[in-house]
Amino acid sequence: GDLNLDGSLGSRTARLSEPYADRAGQTGFLYLDLDEATEHVVACTRAGIQAGFHCIGDEAVRVGVTAIERAADRCGVAEVVAARHRLEHVEMITADLVTVMAKLGVVASVQPRFDEYWGGDTGMYAARLGTDRARAMNPFASMSRAGVVLALGSDAPVTPLGG
């Protein structure tokens, strides 16, 4: 049950709520709308399996979290928590969505080495998003403090294993 909601920041296909800093007017792509994403989570929840979404940009993350929240309204919070739905990457997330993820037991599968490779004030993230948005990315400590389970990985071969 793993589907792509968006693409990547490098290719400017991650879905953003505001345009890319280095490409005026471009906000990336959303491959599933909120209704389609919700139906996927509902079907997975009812089947007792984990739904997963690839979501990097803030708008894609919002759709992923909201779809899981809507599934909880339809299937019940306990059923959604038991399914341990997962969001892959979750690089751009707001504090309110972190709270919803924690409440619904959503796992964040994250890649800390992405910041090593593309973060910082002069990295690819800053070039694509501007420094302020780039600095707010990958709030692992905030997610952990809120109770979101983090699954740490490398997304190999995107970034190598180890360090």
Short mmCIF file of N, CA and C in Angstrom, two decimals:
data_model
loop_
_atom_site.label_atom_id
_atom_site.label_comp_id
_atom_site.label_asym_id
_atom_site.label_seq_id
_atom_site.Cartn_x
_atom_site.Cartn_y
_atom_site.Cartn_z
N GLY A 1 0.78 -1.21 0.00
CA GLY A 1 0.00 0.00 0.00
C GLY A 1 0.82 1.26 0.00
N ASP A 2 1.87 1.37 -0.79
CA ASP A 2 2.73 2.56 -0.81
C ASP A 2 2.56 3.30 -2.14
N LEU A 3 2.10 4.56 -2.07
CA LEU A 3 1.83 5.34 -3.28
C LEU A 3 2.56 6.68 -3.22
N ASN A 4 2.90 7.22 -4.37
CA ASN A 4 3.55 8.53 -4.43
C ASN A 4 2.50 9.64 -4.44
N LEU A 5 2.66 10.56 -3.50
CA LEU A 5 1.86 11.78 -3.54
C LEU A 5 2.57 12.86 -4.33
N ASP A 6 3.90 12.86 -4.29
CA ASP A 6 4.66 13.87 -5.03
C ASP A 6 6.00 13.29 -5.45
N GLY A 7 6.89 14.17 -5.91
CA GLY A 7 8.21 13.76 -6.38
C GLY A 7 9.30 14.25 -5.45
N SER A 8 10.33 14.87 -6.03
CA SER A 8 11.49 15.29 -5.25
C SER A 8 11.74 16.79 -5.38
N LEU A 9 12.50 17.32 -4.45
CA LEU A 9 12.88 18.73 -4.51
C LEU A 9 13.89 18.98 -5.62
N GLY A 10 14.81 18.04 -5.81
CA GLY A 10 15.84 18.21 -6.84
C GLY A 10 15.25 18.42 -8.22
N SER A 11 14.20 17.68 -8.54
CA SER A 11 13.56 17.80 -9.86
C SER A 11 12.40 18.79 -9.85
N ARG A 12 12.17 19.44 -8.72
CA ARG A 12 11.07 20.38 -8.53
C ARG A 12 9.70 19.72 -8.75
N THR A 13 9.59 18.45 -8.39
CA THR A 13 8.31 17.75 -8.50
C THR A 13 7.67 17.49 -7.14
N ALA A 14 8.38 17.80 -6.04
CA ALA A 14 7.76 17.74 -4.72
C ALA A 14 6.68 18.82 -4.68
N ARG A 15 5.51 18.49 -4.16
CA ARG A 15 4.39 19.43 -4.17
C ARG A 15 4.47 20.39 -2.99
N LEU A 16 4.57 21.67 -3.31
CA LEU A 16 4.70 22.74 -2.32
C LEU A 16 3.43 23.57 -2.27
N SER A 17 3.20 24.21 -1.14
CA SER A 17 2.07 25.13 -1.02
C SER A 17 2.42 26.51 -1.58
N GLU A 18 3.70 26.83 -1.63
CA GLU A 18 4.20 28.08 -2.20
C GLU A 18 5.22 27.74 -3.27
N PRO A 19 5.37 28.57 -4.31
CA PRO A 19 6.28 28.23 -5.41
C PRO A 19 7.73 28.02 -4.98
N TYR A 20 8.43 27.28 -5.80
CA TYR A 20 9.87 27.10 -5.62
C TYR A 20 10.56 28.46 -5.71
N ALA A 21 11.56 28.68 -4.89
CA ALA A 21 12.29 29.96 -4.88
C ALA A 21 13.06 30.17 -6.17
N ASP A 22 13.49 29.08 -6.78
CA ASP A 22 14.30 29.20 -8.00
C ASP A 22 13.52 28.92 -9.28
N ARG A 23 12.19 28.87 -9.18
CA ARG A 23 11.36 28.66 -10.36
C ARG A 23 9.98 29.27 -10.10
N ALA A 24 9.86 30.53 -10.38
CA ALA A 24 8.63 31.28 -10.09
C ALA A 24 7.40 30.57 -10.65
N GLY A 25 6.37 30.50 -9.82
CA GLY A 25 5.09 29.94 -10.25
C GLY A 25 5.01 28.42 -10.22
N GLN A 26 6.12 27.73 -10.06
CA GLN A 26 6.10 26.27 -10.07
C GLN A 26 5.97 25.73 -8.65
N THR A 27 5.00 24.84 -8.44
CA THR A 27 4.77 24.25 -7.12
C THR A 27 4.89 22.73 -7.10
N GLY A 28 5.35 22.12 -8.16
CA GLY A 28 5.51 20.68 -8.19
C GLY A 28 4.21 19.98 -8.56
N PHE A 29 4.15 18.68 -8.28
CA PHE A 29 3.03 17.85 -8.71
C PHE A 29 2.43 17.08 -7.55
N LEU A 30 1.13 16.94 -7.58
CA LEU A 30 0.41 16.09 -6.66
C LEU A 30 -0.19 14.97 -7.49
N TYR A 31 0.24 13.75 -7.23
CA TYR A 31 -0.17 12.62 -8.07
C TYR A 31 -1.50 12.01 -7.66
N LEU A 32 -1.93 12.23 -6.42
CA LEU A 32 -3.25 11.80 -5.95
C LEU A 32 -3.89 12.98 -5.25
N ASP A 33 -5.19 13.17 -5.44
CA ASP A 33 -5.86 14.23 -4.69
C ASP A 33 -6.27 13.69 -3.32
N LEU A 34 -6.80 14.55 -2.49
CA LEU A 34 -7.14 14.17 -1.12
C LEU A 34 -8.17 13.04 -1.08
N ASP A 35 -9.15 13.06 -1.95
CA ASP A 35 -10.16 12.00 -1.96
C ASP A 35 -9.54 10.66 -2.34
N GLU A 36 -8.69 10.65 -3.36
CA GLU A 36 -8.03 9.39 -3.77
C GLU A 36 -7.13 8.86 -2.65
N ALA A 37 -6.39 9.76 -2.03
CA ALA A 37 -5.51 9.34 -0.94
C ALA A 37 -6.32 8.79 0.24
N THR A 38 -7.42 9.44 0.55
CA THR A 38 -8.27 8.98 1.65
C THR A 38 -8.81 7.58 1.36
N GLU A 39 -9.29 7.36 0.15
CA GLU A 39 -9.83 6.04 -0.20
C GLU A 39 -8.76 4.95 -0.07
N HIS A 40 -7.53 5.28 -0.42
CA HIS A 40 -6.43 4.32 -0.27
C HIS A 40 -6.23 3.96 1.20
N VAL A 41 -6.21 4.96 2.07
CA VAL A 41 -6.00 4.71 3.49
C VAL A 41 -7.18 3.94 4.08
N VAL A 42 -8.38 4.29 3.70
CA VAL A 42 -9.56 3.57 4.19
C VAL A 42 -9.48 2.10 3.76
N ALA A 43 -9.16 1.83 2.51
CA ALA A 43 -9.08 0.45 2.02
C ALA A 43 -8.00 -0.33 2.76
N CYS A 44 -6.84 0.29 2.97
CA CYS A 44 -5.76 -0.38 3.69
C CYS A 44 -6.15 -0.62 5.15
N THR A 45 -6.76 0.36 5.78
CA THR A 45 -7.18 0.21 7.17
C THR A 45 -8.16 -0.94 7.31
N ARG A 46 -9.13 -0.99 6.43
CA ARG A 46 -10.15 -2.06 6.50
C ARG A 46 -9.56 -3.43 6.21
N ALA A 47 -8.48 -3.46 5.41
CA ALA A 47 -7.80 -4.73 5.12
C ALA A 47 -6.79 -5.09 6.20
N GLY A 48 -6.55 -4.18 7.14
CA GLY A 48 -5.61 -4.45 8.21
C GLY A 48 -4.16 -4.35 7.79
N ILE A 49 -3.88 -3.56 6.75
CA ILE A 49 -2.50 -3.41 6.29
C ILE A 49 -2.09 -1.94 6.36
N GLN A 50 -0.80 -1.74 6.37
CA GLN A 50 -0.23 -0.40 6.45
C GLN A 50 -0.32 0.30 5.11
N ALA A 51 -0.90 1.50 5.11
CA ALA A 51 -0.85 2.36 3.93
C ALA A 51 0.41 3.21 4.04
N GLY A 52 0.98 3.55 2.92
CA GLY A 52 2.16 4.41 2.92
C GLY A 52 2.10 5.39 1.77
N PHE A 53 2.62 6.59 2.03
CA PHE A 53 2.70 7.61 0.99
C PHE A 53 4.09 8.21 0.96
N HIS A 54 4.63 8.36 -0.23
CA HIS A 54 5.83 9.16 -0.46
C HIS A 54 5.37 10.60 -0.49
N CYS A 55 5.88 11.41 0.43
CA CYS A 55 5.52 12.83 0.45
C CYS A 55 6.69 13.64 1.00
N ILE A 56 7.13 14.59 0.21
CA ILE A 56 8.27 15.43 0.59
C ILE A 56 7.83 16.87 0.80
N GLY A 57 7.15 17.45 -0.17
CA GLY A 57 6.72 18.84 -0.09
C GLY A 57 5.62 19.05 0.93
N ASP A 58 5.51 20.27 1.45
CA ASP A 58 4.54 20.55 2.51
C ASP A 58 3.10 20.29 2.09
N GLU A 59 2.77 20.56 0.84
CA GLU A 59 1.40 20.30 0.39
C GLU A 59 1.13 18.80 0.28
N ALA A 60 2.09 18.03 -0.19
CA ALA A 60 1.92 16.58 -0.25
C ALA A 60 1.82 15.98 1.14
N VAL A 61 2.63 16.47 2.07
CA VAL A 61 2.56 15.99 3.45
C VAL A 61 1.19 16.31 4.03
N ARG A 62 0.69 17.51 3.77
CA ARG A 62 -0.65 17.88 4.26
C ARG A 62 -1.70 16.91 3.73
N VAL A 63 -1.64 16.58 2.45
CA VAL A 63 -2.60 15.64 1.87
C VAL A 63 -2.47 14.27 2.53
N GLY A 64 -1.25 13.79 2.72
CA GLY A 64 -1.05 12.49 3.35
C GLY A 64 -1.60 12.42 4.75
N VAL A 65 -1.27 13.41 5.57
CA VAL A 65 -1.75 13.43 6.95
C VAL A 65 -3.27 13.60 6.99
N THR A 66 -3.80 14.48 6.18
CA THR A 66 -5.24 14.71 6.17
C THR A 66 -6.00 13.47 5.69
N ALA A 67 -5.46 12.75 4.73
CA ALA A 67 -6.09 11.51 4.28
C ALA A 67 -6.17 10.49 5.41
N ILE A 68 -5.11 10.39 6.19
CA ILE A 68 -5.12 9.45 7.32
C ILE A 68 -6.11 9.93 8.39
N GLU A 69 -6.16 11.22 8.61
CA GLU A 69 -7.12 11.77 9.57
C GLU A 69 -8.55 11.51 9.12
N ARG A 70 -8.82 11.70 7.85
CA ARG A 70 -10.16 11.43 7.33
C ARG A 70 -10.50 9.94 7.41
N ALA A 71 -9.51 9.09 7.20
CA ALA A 71 -9.75 7.64 7.33
C ALA A 71 -10.11 7.30 8.78
N ALA A 72 -9.49 7.98 9.73
CA ALA A 72 -9.82 7.75 11.14
C ALA A 72 -11.26 8.15 11.43
N ASP A 73 -11.73 9.20 10.79
CA ASP A 73 -13.13 9.61 10.96
C ASP A 73 -14.08 8.53 10.44
N ARG A 74 -13.68 7.86 9.38
CA ARG A 74 -14.55 6.84 8.77
C ARG A 74 -14.38 5.46 9.38
N CYS A 75 -13.16 5.09 9.75
CA CYS A 75 -12.88 3.72 10.21
C CYS A 75 -12.70 3.61 11.72
N GLY A 76 -12.46 4.73 12.36
CA GLY A 76 -12.19 4.74 13.79
C GLY A 76 -10.71 4.97 14.06
N VAL A 77 -10.45 5.74 15.10
CA VAL A 77 -9.06 6.06 15.46
C VAL A 77 -8.29 4.80 15.82
N ALA A 78 -8.88 3.92 16.61
CA ALA A 78 -8.18 2.71 17.05
C ALA A 78 -7.75 1.86 15.86
N GLU A 79 -8.60 1.75 14.85
CA GLU A 79 -8.27 0.95 13.67
C GLU A 79 -7.12 1.59 12.88
N VAL A 80 -7.14 2.90 12.77
CA VAL A 80 -6.06 3.60 12.04
C VAL A 80 -4.75 3.48 12.80
N VAL A 81 -4.79 3.66 14.11
CA VAL A 81 -3.57 3.53 14.92
C VAL A 81 -3.01 2.11 14.79
N ALA A 82 -3.89 1.11 14.83
CA ALA A 82 -3.45 -0.28 14.73
C ALA A 82 -2.78 -0.60 13.40
N ALA A 83 -3.17 0.10 12.34
CA ALA A 83 -2.58 -0.15 11.01
C ALA A 83 -1.18 0.44 10.87
N ARG A 84 -0.81 1.38 11.74
CA ARG A 84 0.52 2.01 11.74
C ARG A 84 0.89 2.54 10.35
N HIS A 85 0.00 3.34 9.80
CA HIS A 85 0.25 3.92 8.47
C HIS A 85 1.55 4.71 8.48
N ARG A 86 2.16 4.86 7.32
CA ARG A 86 3.51 5.40 7.21
C ARG A 86 3.58 6.49 6.16
N LEU A 87 4.34 7.52 6.47
CA LEU A 87 4.68 8.55 5.50
C LEU A 87 6.18 8.50 5.26
N GLU A 88 6.54 8.42 4.02
CA GLU A 88 7.95 8.32 3.62
C GLU A 88 8.49 9.70 3.30
N HIS A 89 9.57 10.07 3.93
CA HIS A 89 10.32 11.33 3.77
C HIS A 89 9.81 12.42 4.71
N VAL A 90 8.61 12.92 4.55
CA VAL A 90 8.01 13.91 5.45
C VAL A 90 9.00 15.05 5.75
N GLU A 91 9.62 15.58 4.72
CA GLU A 91 10.67 16.58 4.93
C GLU A 91 10.16 17.96 5.29
N MET A 92 8.99 18.31 4.81
CA MET A 92 8.42 19.64 5.08
C MET A 92 7.09 19.44 5.79
N ILE A 93 7.07 19.66 7.11
CA ILE A 93 5.86 19.42 7.88
C ILE A 93 5.68 20.54 8.91
N THR A 94 4.43 20.88 9.15
CA THR A 94 4.10 21.91 10.14
C THR A 94 3.83 21.25 11.49
N ALA A 95 3.93 22.04 12.54
CA ALA A 95 3.74 21.52 13.90
C ALA A 95 2.34 20.94 14.09
N ASP A 96 1.32 21.54 13.49
CA ASP A 96 -0.03 21.01 13.66
C ASP A 96 -0.17 19.63 13.03
N LEU A 97 0.50 19.40 11.91
CA LEU A 97 0.44 18.07 11.28
C LEU A 97 1.25 17.04 12.06
N VAL A 98 2.34 17.47 12.69
CA VAL A 98 3.10 16.57 13.56
C VAL A 98 2.20 16.06 14.68
N THR A 99 1.39 16.94 15.25
CA THR A 99 0.48 16.57 16.32
C THR A 99 -0.53 15.52 15.84
N VAL A 100 -1.06 15.71 14.65
CA VAL A 100 -2.02 14.74 14.09
C VAL A 100 -1.33 13.40 13.85
N MET A 101 -0.12 13.43 13.31
CA MET A 101 0.61 12.18 13.09
C MET A 101 0.78 11.41 14.39
N ALA A 102 1.18 12.11 15.44
CA ALA A 102 1.38 11.45 16.74
C ALA A 102 0.08 10.85 17.26
N LYS A 103 -1.01 11.61 17.17
CA LYS A 103 -2.32 11.15 17.66
C LYS A 103 -2.78 9.89 16.93
N LEU A 104 -2.46 9.80 15.64
CA LEU A 104 -2.95 8.68 14.83
C LEU A 104 -1.92 7.56 14.66
N GLY A 105 -0.79 7.66 15.36
CA GLY A 105 0.21 6.60 15.32
C GLY A 105 0.90 6.45 13.97
N VAL A 106 0.99 7.52 13.21
CA VAL A 106 1.61 7.47 11.89
C VAL A 106 3.13 7.42 12.03
N VAL A 107 3.75 6.49 11.35
CA VAL A 107 5.21 6.35 11.35
C VAL A 107 5.80 7.28 10.29
N ALA A 108 6.86 7.99 10.66
CA ALA A 108 7.59 8.82 9.70
C ALA A 108 8.88 8.09 9.33
N SER A 109 8.96 7.63 8.10
CA SER A 109 10.18 6.99 7.59
C SER A 109 11.04 8.09 6.98
N VAL A 110 12.13 8.43 7.68
CA VAL A 110 12.91 9.62 7.34
C VAL A 110 14.36 9.27 7.03
N GLN A 111 15.03 10.19 6.36
CA GLN A 111 16.39 9.98 5.90
C GLN A 111 17.28 11.13 6.37
N PRO A 112 17.90 11.00 7.55
CA PRO A 112 18.72 12.08 8.08
C PRO A 112 19.88 12.51 7.18
N ARG A 113 20.40 11.61 6.38
CA ARG A 113 21.53 11.97 5.53
C ARG A 113 21.14 12.93 4.42
N PHE A 114 19.85 13.05 4.13
CA PHE A 114 19.44 14.03 3.10
C PHE A 114 19.92 15.42 3.47
N ASP A 115 19.81 15.79 4.74
CA ASP A 115 20.29 17.10 5.18
C ASP A 115 21.81 17.21 4.99
N GLU A 116 22.52 16.13 5.25
CA GLU A 116 23.97 16.13 5.06
C GLU A 116 24.32 16.44 3.61
N TYR A 117 23.59 15.86 2.70
CA TYR A 117 23.90 16.01 1.27
C TYR A 117 23.34 17.30 0.67
N TRP A 118 22.13 17.72 1.09
CA TRP A 118 21.44 18.81 0.40
C TRP A 118 21.02 19.97 1.29
N GLY A 119 21.29 19.87 2.61
CA GLY A 119 20.87 20.90 3.55
C GLY A 119 21.87 22.05 3.64
N GLY A 120 21.69 22.84 4.68
CA GLY A 120 22.55 24.00 4.90
C GLY A 120 22.09 25.22 4.13
N ASP A 121 22.72 26.34 4.43
CA ASP A 121 22.31 27.61 3.83
C ASP A 121 22.70 27.76 2.37
N THR A 122 23.56 26.87 1.86
CA THR A 122 23.98 26.97 0.46
C THR A 122 23.71 25.69 -0.32
N GLY A 123 23.02 24.75 0.28
CA GLY A 123 22.74 23.48 -0.37
C GLY A 123 21.55 23.55 -1.32
N MET A 124 21.24 22.41 -1.92
CA MET A 124 20.15 22.33 -2.89
C MET A 124 18.81 22.72 -2.29
N TYR A 125 18.55 22.35 -1.02
CA TYR A 125 17.29 22.74 -0.40
C TYR A 125 17.14 24.25 -0.35
N ALA A 126 18.18 24.94 0.05
CA ALA A 126 18.14 26.41 0.12
C ALA A 126 17.96 27.02 -1.26
N ALA A 127 18.61 26.43 -2.26
CA ALA A 127 18.46 26.94 -3.63
C ALA A 127 17.03 26.77 -4.13
N ARG A 128 16.42 25.63 -3.84
CA ARG A 128 15.07 25.36 -4.32
C ARG A 128 13.99 26.11 -3.54
N LEU A 129 14.20 26.25 -2.22
CA LEU A 129 13.14 26.73 -1.34
C LEU A 129 13.40 28.10 -0.72
N GLY A 130 14.62 28.54 -0.73
CA GLY A 130 15.01 29.71 0.05
C GLY A 130 15.50 29.24 1.40
N THR A 131 16.35 30.02 2.01
CA THR A 131 17.00 29.61 3.25
C THR A 131 16.01 29.37 4.39
N ASP A 132 15.03 30.23 4.56
CA ASP A 132 14.09 30.08 5.68
C ASP A 132 13.31 28.77 5.60
N ARG A 133 12.77 28.45 4.45
CA ARG A 133 12.01 27.19 4.34
C ARG A 133 12.95 26.00 4.48
N ALA A 134 14.16 26.11 3.94
CA ALA A 134 15.11 25.00 4.03
C ALA A 134 15.51 24.72 5.48
N ARG A 135 15.68 25.76 6.27
CA ARG A 135 16.07 25.57 7.68
C ARG A 135 14.99 24.87 8.49
N ALA A 136 13.74 24.97 8.08
CA ALA A 136 12.63 24.36 8.82
C ALA A 136 12.40 22.90 8.45
N MET A 137 13.16 22.38 7.51
CA MET A 137 12.93 21.02 7.03
C MET A 137 13.43 19.96 8.02
N ASN A 138 12.87 18.78 7.87
CA ASN A 138 13.31 17.59 8.62
C ASN A 138 13.38 17.83 10.13
N PRO A 139 12.26 18.20 10.75
CA PRO A 139 12.26 18.48 12.19
C PRO A 139 12.18 17.19 13.02
N PHE A 140 13.22 16.37 12.93
CA PHE A 140 13.20 15.06 13.57
C PHE A 140 13.00 15.15 15.09
N ALA A 141 13.70 16.07 15.74
CA ALA A 141 13.58 16.19 17.21
C ALA A 141 12.16 16.58 17.60
N SER A 142 11.57 17.51 16.87
CA SER A 142 10.19 17.94 17.16
C SER A 142 9.21 16.79 16.96
N MET A 143 9.40 16.03 15.90
CA MET A 143 8.51 14.89 15.66
C MET A 143 8.65 13.87 16.77
N SER A 144 9.88 13.57 17.17
CA SER A 144 10.11 12.59 18.22
C SER A 144 9.52 13.05 19.55
N ARG A 145 9.75 14.32 19.91
CA ARG A 145 9.18 14.86 21.16
C ARG A 145 7.66 14.79 21.16
N ALA A 146 7.04 14.93 20.00
CA ALA A 146 5.57 14.89 19.91
C ALA A 146 5.04 13.46 19.99
N GLY A 147 5.93 12.47 19.86
CA GLY A 147 5.48 11.09 19.93
C GLY A 147 5.37 10.39 18.60
N VAL A 148 5.84 11.01 17.53
CA VAL A 148 5.84 10.35 16.22
C VAL A 148 6.98 9.33 16.20
N VAL A 149 6.66 8.12 15.79
CA VAL A 149 7.68 7.08 15.65
C VAL A 149 8.48 7.39 14.39
N LEU A 150 9.81 7.45 14.54
CA LEU A 150 10.69 7.70 13.40
C LEU A 150 11.38 6.41 13.01
N ALA A 151 11.30 6.06 11.73
CA ALA A 151 12.05 4.95 11.17
C ALA A 151 13.16 5.58 10.34
N LEU A 152 14.40 5.43 10.78
CA LEU A 152 15.53 6.09 10.14
C LEU A 152 16.13 5.19 9.06
N GLY A 153 16.39 5.76 7.90
CA GLY A 153 16.99 5.01 6.80
C GLY A 153 17.81 5.91 5.92
N SER A 154 18.33 5.33 4.86
CA SER A 154 19.18 6.10 3.93
C SER A 154 18.51 6.34 2.58
N ASP A 155 17.45 5.58 2.29
CA ASP A 155 16.82 5.61 0.97
C ASP A 155 17.83 5.15 -0.09
N ALA A 156 18.75 4.27 0.31
CA ALA A 156 19.78 3.77 -0.60
C ALA A 156 19.12 3.25 -1.88
N PRO A 157 19.68 3.56 -3.01
CA PRO A 157 20.98 4.16 -3.27
C PRO A 157 20.97 5.69 -3.39
N VAL A 158 19.86 6.35 -3.00
CA VAL A 158 19.81 7.81 -3.09
C VAL A 158 20.94 8.42 -2.25
N THR A 159 21.07 7.98 -1.02
CA THR A 159 22.24 8.29 -0.22
C THR A 159 22.77 6.96 0.30
N PRO A 160 24.09 6.84 0.44
CA PRO A 160 24.66 5.55 0.84
C PRO A 160 24.38 5.21 2.29
N LEU A 161 24.42 3.92 2.60
CA LEU A 161 24.32 3.45 3.96
C LEU A 161 25.55 3.91 4.73
N GLY A 162 25.44 4.00 6.02
CA GLY A 162 26.61 4.33 6.85
C GLY A 162 26.81 5.82 6.97
N GLY A 163 27.94 6.19 7.46
CA GLY A 163 28.18 7.61 7.63
C GLY A 163 29.53 7.86 8.04
#
